Short mmCIF file of C-alpha atoms in Angstrom, two decimals:
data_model
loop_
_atom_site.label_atom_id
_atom_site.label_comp_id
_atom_site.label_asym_id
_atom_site.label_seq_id
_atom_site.Cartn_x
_atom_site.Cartn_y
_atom_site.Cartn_z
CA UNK A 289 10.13 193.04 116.86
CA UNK A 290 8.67 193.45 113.89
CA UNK A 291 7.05 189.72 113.23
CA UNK A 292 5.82 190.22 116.79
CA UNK A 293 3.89 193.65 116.01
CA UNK A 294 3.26 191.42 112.71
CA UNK A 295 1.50 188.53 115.20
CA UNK A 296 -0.27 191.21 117.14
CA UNK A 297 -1.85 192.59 113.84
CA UNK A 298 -2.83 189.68 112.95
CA UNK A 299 -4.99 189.33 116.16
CA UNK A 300 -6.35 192.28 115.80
CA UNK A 301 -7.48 190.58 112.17
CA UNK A 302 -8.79 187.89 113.95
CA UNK A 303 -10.72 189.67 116.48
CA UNK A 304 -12.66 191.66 113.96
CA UNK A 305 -13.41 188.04 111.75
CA UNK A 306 -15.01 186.53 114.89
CA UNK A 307 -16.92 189.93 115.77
CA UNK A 308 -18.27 189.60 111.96
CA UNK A 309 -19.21 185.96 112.82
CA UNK A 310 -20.73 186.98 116.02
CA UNK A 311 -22.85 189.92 114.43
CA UNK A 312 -23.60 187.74 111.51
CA UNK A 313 -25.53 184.90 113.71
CA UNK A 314 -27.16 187.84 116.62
CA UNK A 315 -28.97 189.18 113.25
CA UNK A 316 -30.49 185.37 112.08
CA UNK A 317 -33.17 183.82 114.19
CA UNK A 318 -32.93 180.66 116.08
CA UNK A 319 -35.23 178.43 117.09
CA UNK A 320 -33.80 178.37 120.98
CA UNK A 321 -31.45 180.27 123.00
CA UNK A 322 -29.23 177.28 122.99
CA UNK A 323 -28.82 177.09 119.21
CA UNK A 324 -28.30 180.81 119.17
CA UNK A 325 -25.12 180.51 121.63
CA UNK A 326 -23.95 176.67 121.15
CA UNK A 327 -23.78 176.54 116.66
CA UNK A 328 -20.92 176.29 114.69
CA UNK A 329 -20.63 179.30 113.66
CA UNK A 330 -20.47 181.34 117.41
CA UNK A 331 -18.45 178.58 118.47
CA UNK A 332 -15.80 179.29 116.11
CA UNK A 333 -16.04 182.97 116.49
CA UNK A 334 -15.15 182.25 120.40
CA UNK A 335 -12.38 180.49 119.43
CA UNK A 336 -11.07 183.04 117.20
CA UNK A 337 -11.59 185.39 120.11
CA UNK A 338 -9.62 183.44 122.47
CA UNK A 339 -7.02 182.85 119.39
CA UNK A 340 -6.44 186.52 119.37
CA UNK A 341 -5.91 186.77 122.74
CA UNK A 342 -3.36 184.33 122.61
CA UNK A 343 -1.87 186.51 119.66
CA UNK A 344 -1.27 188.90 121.58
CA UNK A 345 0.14 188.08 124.83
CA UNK A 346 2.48 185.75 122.42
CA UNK A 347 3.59 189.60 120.72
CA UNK A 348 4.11 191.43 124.24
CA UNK A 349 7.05 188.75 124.45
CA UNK A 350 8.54 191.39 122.15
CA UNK A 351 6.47 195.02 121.62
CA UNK A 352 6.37 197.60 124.59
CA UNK A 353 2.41 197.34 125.85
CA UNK A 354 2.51 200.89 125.24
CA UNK A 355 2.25 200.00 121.32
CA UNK A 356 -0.87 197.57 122.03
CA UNK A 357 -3.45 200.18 122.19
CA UNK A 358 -2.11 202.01 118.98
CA UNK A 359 -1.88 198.53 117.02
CA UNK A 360 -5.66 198.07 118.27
CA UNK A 361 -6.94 200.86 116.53
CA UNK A 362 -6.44 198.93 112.84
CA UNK A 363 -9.80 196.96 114.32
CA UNK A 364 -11.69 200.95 112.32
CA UNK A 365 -10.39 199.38 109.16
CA UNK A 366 -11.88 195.98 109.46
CA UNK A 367 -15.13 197.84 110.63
CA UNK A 368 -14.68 199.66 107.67
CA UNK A 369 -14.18 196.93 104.97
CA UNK A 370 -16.28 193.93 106.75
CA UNK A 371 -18.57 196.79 106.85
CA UNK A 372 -19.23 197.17 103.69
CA UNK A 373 -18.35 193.85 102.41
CA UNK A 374 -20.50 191.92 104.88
CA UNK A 375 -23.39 194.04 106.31
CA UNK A 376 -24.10 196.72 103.61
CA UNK A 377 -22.36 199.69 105.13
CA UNK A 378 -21.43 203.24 103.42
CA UNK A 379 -17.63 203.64 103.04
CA UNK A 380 -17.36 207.81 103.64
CA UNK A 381 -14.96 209.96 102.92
CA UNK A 382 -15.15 210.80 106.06
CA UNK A 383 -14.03 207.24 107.18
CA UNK A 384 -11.37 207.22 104.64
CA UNK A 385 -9.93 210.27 106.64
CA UNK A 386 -10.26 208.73 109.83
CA UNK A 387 -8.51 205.61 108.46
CA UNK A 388 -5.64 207.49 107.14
CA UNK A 389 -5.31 209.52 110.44
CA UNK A 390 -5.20 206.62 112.63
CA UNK A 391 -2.83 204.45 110.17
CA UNK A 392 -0.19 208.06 109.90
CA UNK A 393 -0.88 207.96 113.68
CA UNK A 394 0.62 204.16 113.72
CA UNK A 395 3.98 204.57 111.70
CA UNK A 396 4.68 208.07 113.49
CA UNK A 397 4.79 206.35 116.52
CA UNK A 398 6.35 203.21 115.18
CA UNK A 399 9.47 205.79 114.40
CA UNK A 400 9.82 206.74 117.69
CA UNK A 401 10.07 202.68 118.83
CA UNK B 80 -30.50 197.89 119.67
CA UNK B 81 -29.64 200.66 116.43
CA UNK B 82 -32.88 202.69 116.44
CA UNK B 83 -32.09 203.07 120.25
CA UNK B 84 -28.75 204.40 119.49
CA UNK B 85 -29.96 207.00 117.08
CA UNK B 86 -32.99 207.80 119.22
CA UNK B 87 -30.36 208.31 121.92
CA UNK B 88 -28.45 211.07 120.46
CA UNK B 89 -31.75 212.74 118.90
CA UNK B 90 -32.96 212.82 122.91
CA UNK B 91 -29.70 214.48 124.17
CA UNK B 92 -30.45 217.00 121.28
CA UNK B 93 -34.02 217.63 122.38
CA UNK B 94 -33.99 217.90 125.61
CA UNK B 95 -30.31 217.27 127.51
CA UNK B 96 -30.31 215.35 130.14
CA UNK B 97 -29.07 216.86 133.50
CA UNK B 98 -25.61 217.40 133.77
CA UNK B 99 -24.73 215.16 136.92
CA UNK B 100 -26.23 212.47 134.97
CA UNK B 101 -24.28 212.83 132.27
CA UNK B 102 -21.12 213.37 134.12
CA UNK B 103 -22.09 210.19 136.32
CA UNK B 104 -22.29 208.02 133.38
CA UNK B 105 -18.77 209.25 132.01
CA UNK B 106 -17.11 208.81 134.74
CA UNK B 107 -18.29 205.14 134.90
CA UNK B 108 -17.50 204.97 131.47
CA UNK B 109 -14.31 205.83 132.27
CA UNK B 110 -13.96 203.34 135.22
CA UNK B 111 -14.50 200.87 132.30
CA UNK B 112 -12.03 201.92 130.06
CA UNK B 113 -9.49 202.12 132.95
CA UNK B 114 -10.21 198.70 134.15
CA UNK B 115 -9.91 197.47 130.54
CA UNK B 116 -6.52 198.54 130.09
CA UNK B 117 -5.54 196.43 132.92
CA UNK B 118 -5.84 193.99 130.62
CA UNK B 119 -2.76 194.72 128.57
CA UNK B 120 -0.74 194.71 131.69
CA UNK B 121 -1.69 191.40 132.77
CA UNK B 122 -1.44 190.36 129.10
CA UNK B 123 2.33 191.92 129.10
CA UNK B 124 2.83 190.13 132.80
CA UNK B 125 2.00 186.55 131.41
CA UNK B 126 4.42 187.35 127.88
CA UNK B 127 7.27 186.67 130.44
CA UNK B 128 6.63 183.00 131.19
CA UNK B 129 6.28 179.81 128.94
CA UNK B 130 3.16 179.10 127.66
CA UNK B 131 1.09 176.65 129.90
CA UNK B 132 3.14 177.21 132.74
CA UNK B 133 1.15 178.39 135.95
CA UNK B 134 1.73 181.75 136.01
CA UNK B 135 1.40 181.78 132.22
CA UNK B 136 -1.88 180.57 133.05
CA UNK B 137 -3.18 182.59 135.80
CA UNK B 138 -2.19 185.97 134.08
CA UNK B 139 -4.20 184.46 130.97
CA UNK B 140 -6.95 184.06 133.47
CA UNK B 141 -6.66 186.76 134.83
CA UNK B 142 -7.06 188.74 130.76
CA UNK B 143 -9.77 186.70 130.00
CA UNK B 144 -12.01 187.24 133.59
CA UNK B 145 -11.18 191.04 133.06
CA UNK B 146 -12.25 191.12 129.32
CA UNK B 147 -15.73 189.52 131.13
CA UNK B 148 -15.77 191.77 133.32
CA UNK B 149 -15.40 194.63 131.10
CA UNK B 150 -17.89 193.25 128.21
CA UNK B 151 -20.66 193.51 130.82
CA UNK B 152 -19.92 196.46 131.95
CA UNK B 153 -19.83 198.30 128.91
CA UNK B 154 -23.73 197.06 127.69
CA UNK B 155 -24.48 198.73 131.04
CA UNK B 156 -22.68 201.54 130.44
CA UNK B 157 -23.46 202.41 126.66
CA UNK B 158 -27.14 202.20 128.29
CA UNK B 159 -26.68 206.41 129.91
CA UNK B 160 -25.01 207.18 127.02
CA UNK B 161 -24.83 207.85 123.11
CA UNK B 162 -22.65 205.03 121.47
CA UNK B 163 -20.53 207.63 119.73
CA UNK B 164 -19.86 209.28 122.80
CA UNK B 165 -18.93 205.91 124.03
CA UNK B 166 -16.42 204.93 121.37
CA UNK B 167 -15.02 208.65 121.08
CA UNK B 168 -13.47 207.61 125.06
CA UNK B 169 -12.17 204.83 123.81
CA UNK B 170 -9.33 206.45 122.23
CA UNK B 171 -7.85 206.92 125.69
CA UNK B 172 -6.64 203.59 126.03
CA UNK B 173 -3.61 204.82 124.26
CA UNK B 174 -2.93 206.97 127.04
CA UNK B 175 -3.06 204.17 129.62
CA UNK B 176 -0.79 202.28 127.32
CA UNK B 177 1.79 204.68 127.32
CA UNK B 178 1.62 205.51 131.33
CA UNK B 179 1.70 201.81 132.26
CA UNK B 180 4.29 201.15 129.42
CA UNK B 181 6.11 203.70 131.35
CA UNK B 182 5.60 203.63 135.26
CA UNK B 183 5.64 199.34 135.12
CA UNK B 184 7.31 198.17 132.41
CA UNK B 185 10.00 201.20 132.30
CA UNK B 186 8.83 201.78 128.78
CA UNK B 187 10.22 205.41 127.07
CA UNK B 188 8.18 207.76 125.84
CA UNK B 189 9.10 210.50 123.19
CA UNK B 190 8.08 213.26 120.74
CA UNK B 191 7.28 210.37 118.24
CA UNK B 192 5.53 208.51 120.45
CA UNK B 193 3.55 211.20 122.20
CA UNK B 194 2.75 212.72 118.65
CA UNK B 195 1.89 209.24 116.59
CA UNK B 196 -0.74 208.37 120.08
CA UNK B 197 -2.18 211.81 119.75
CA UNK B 198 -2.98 210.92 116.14
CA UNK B 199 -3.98 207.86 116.39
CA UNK B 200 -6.72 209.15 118.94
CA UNK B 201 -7.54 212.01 116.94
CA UNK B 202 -8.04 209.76 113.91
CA UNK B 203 -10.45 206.89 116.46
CA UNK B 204 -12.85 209.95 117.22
CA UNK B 205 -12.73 210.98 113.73
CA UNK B 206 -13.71 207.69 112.91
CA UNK B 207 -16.51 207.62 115.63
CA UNK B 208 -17.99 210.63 114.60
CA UNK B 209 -17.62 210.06 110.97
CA UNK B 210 -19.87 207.01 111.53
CA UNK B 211 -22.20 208.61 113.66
CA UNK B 212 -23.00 210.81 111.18
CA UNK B 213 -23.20 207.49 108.63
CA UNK B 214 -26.28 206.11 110.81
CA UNK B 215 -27.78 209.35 111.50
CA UNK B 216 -28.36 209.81 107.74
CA UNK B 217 -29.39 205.64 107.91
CA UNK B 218 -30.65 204.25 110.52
CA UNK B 219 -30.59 200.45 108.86
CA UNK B 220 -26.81 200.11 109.86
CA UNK B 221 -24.97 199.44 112.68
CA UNK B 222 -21.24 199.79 113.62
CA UNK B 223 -19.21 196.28 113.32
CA UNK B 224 -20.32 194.74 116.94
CA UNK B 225 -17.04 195.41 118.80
CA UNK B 226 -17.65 195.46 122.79
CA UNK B 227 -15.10 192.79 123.29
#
C-alpha cells in the first residue's frame, strides 16, 4: 500500500517535471509552429505526462481513489521549488504555510487509511 | 497570458462584473472540475485489469480523452474568471474523491479522513491565494503551468 501511494507520488513528480519542460519551451521562440510542438524537449515532456498517467492507474491497483486527489495536491510543492529553481519565483512565507497545511492535511488522512 | 491574469482580478476590483455572469462562469467551472474527477474513476476502473489487455486499454482511453477534454475546457473557462479563483475550486476534487471512493468503490470514510481532506483543501486555497498575492506584488511571474 505504501510503495503504491509511493508510485503515485512519484507521478505526481513526474507530472510537475514535464509541466516545467512544457513551460520552459512555451516561453522560447521558435521559428514554426511545428518546431514549437514536435522538439525534443515537448516531446519528452508528453511522454512524461503519459508516464504519470500510467503511474497512477498502476497505484489505484492498491490506494482507495479517494486518496488520489489528496496525493495530487504535493504537485504546490513542485510549483513551489521548480518555481524558484527554474523560473525565478518568490518562495513566501505564505507558501511555506500553505505547504505545511496541505502536507499535515496528507498524513492526517493517511491515519485514517 | 500573466498581465491578463493580474489585469483580471484588478477589473473585478474596479468595477465587478454582474453577478449572473460570474455565477455562470462558476458553475461551468465547476462542470469542469466534476468532469475531471471522472477521471480517477476510470483510472481506478482500468487498475483492475492487466496492463494491455482491452479493457485495460479502453479505460486508459477513456483517462486520457477526458484529460483532453478537460485541458480545453479549462483555457475556456479560466477566460470569465480570475486564475486564483480558478485554482481556489480546485481543491474540491478531494471531495469528489471521497464521494466516488465511497458510493462506487465502497470506500470508508472517517473523522481522519474527513478532517486530513478538509486540510488539505484549506492548505490548496491557502496556497492559491498566497500566490496570488506573489504576482500581484510582481507581475513578471507566473504560476508553474499546470492545466493538465
Amino acid at each position: 500500500m505504501i510503495a503504491y501511494a509511493a508510485v503515485y507520488l512519484f507521478g505526481v513528480f513526474i507530472s510537475a517535471i514535464s509541466q516545467v519542460l512544457l513551460k520552459q519551451e512555451a516561453l522560447k521562440e521558435h521559428d514554426s509552429i511545428i518546431k514549437e510542438y514536435l522538439n525534443p524537449s515537448v516531446v519528452f515532456a508528453y511522454v512524461l505526462f503519459f508516464a504519470a498517467t500510467l503511474m497512477s492507474i498502476f497505484a489505484y491497483k492498491a490506494i482507495p481513489l479517494s486518496l488520489g486527489p489528496i496525493l495530487e495536491a504535493t504537485s504546490y510543492i513542485y510549483v513551489v521549488a521548480f518555481g524558484a529553481l527554474f523560473f525565478k519565483e518568490r518562495i513566501t512565507k505564505k507558501k511555506i504555510c500553505a505547504l505545511v497545511l496541505i502536507i499535515a492535511g496528507i498524513v492526517i488522512y493517511s491515519l485514517g487509511v | 497570458m500573466m498581465d491578463g491574469e493580474v489585469g483580471t482580478d484588478k477589473q473585478r476590483m474596479q468595477q465587478p462584473k454582474k453577478l449572473s455572469k460570474r455565477i455562470g462562469a462558476l458553475l461551468a467551472l465547476h462542470a469542469v472540475l466534476f468532469l475531471y474527477s471522472f477521471t480517477g474513476i476510470l483510472g481506478k476502473f482500468a487498475a483492475e485489469y492487466d496492463v494491455l489487455s482491452l479493457p485495460f486499454l479502453a479505460y486508459y482511453a477513456g483517462v486520457i480523452a477526458l484529460l483532453g477534454i478537460y485541458a480545453l475546457a479549462w483555457q475556456q473557462v479560466i477566460k470569465h474568471l480570475p486564475l486564483t479563483t480558478a485554482f481556489a475550486n480546485k481543491a474540491i476534487t478531494v471531495l469528489w474523491g471521497m464521494l466516488w471512493g465511497l458510493l462506487i468503490f465502497g470506500e470508508s470514510i472517517n473523522a481522519w479522513k474527513v478532517i486530513g481532506g478538509i486540510v488539505v483543501a484549506m492548505g490548496v486555497i491557502l496556497f492559491v491565494r498566497a500566490d496570488s498575492d506573489d504576482l500581484a506584488a510582481d507581475s513578471k511571474d507566473d504560476l508553474v503551468g499546470e492545466d493538465l
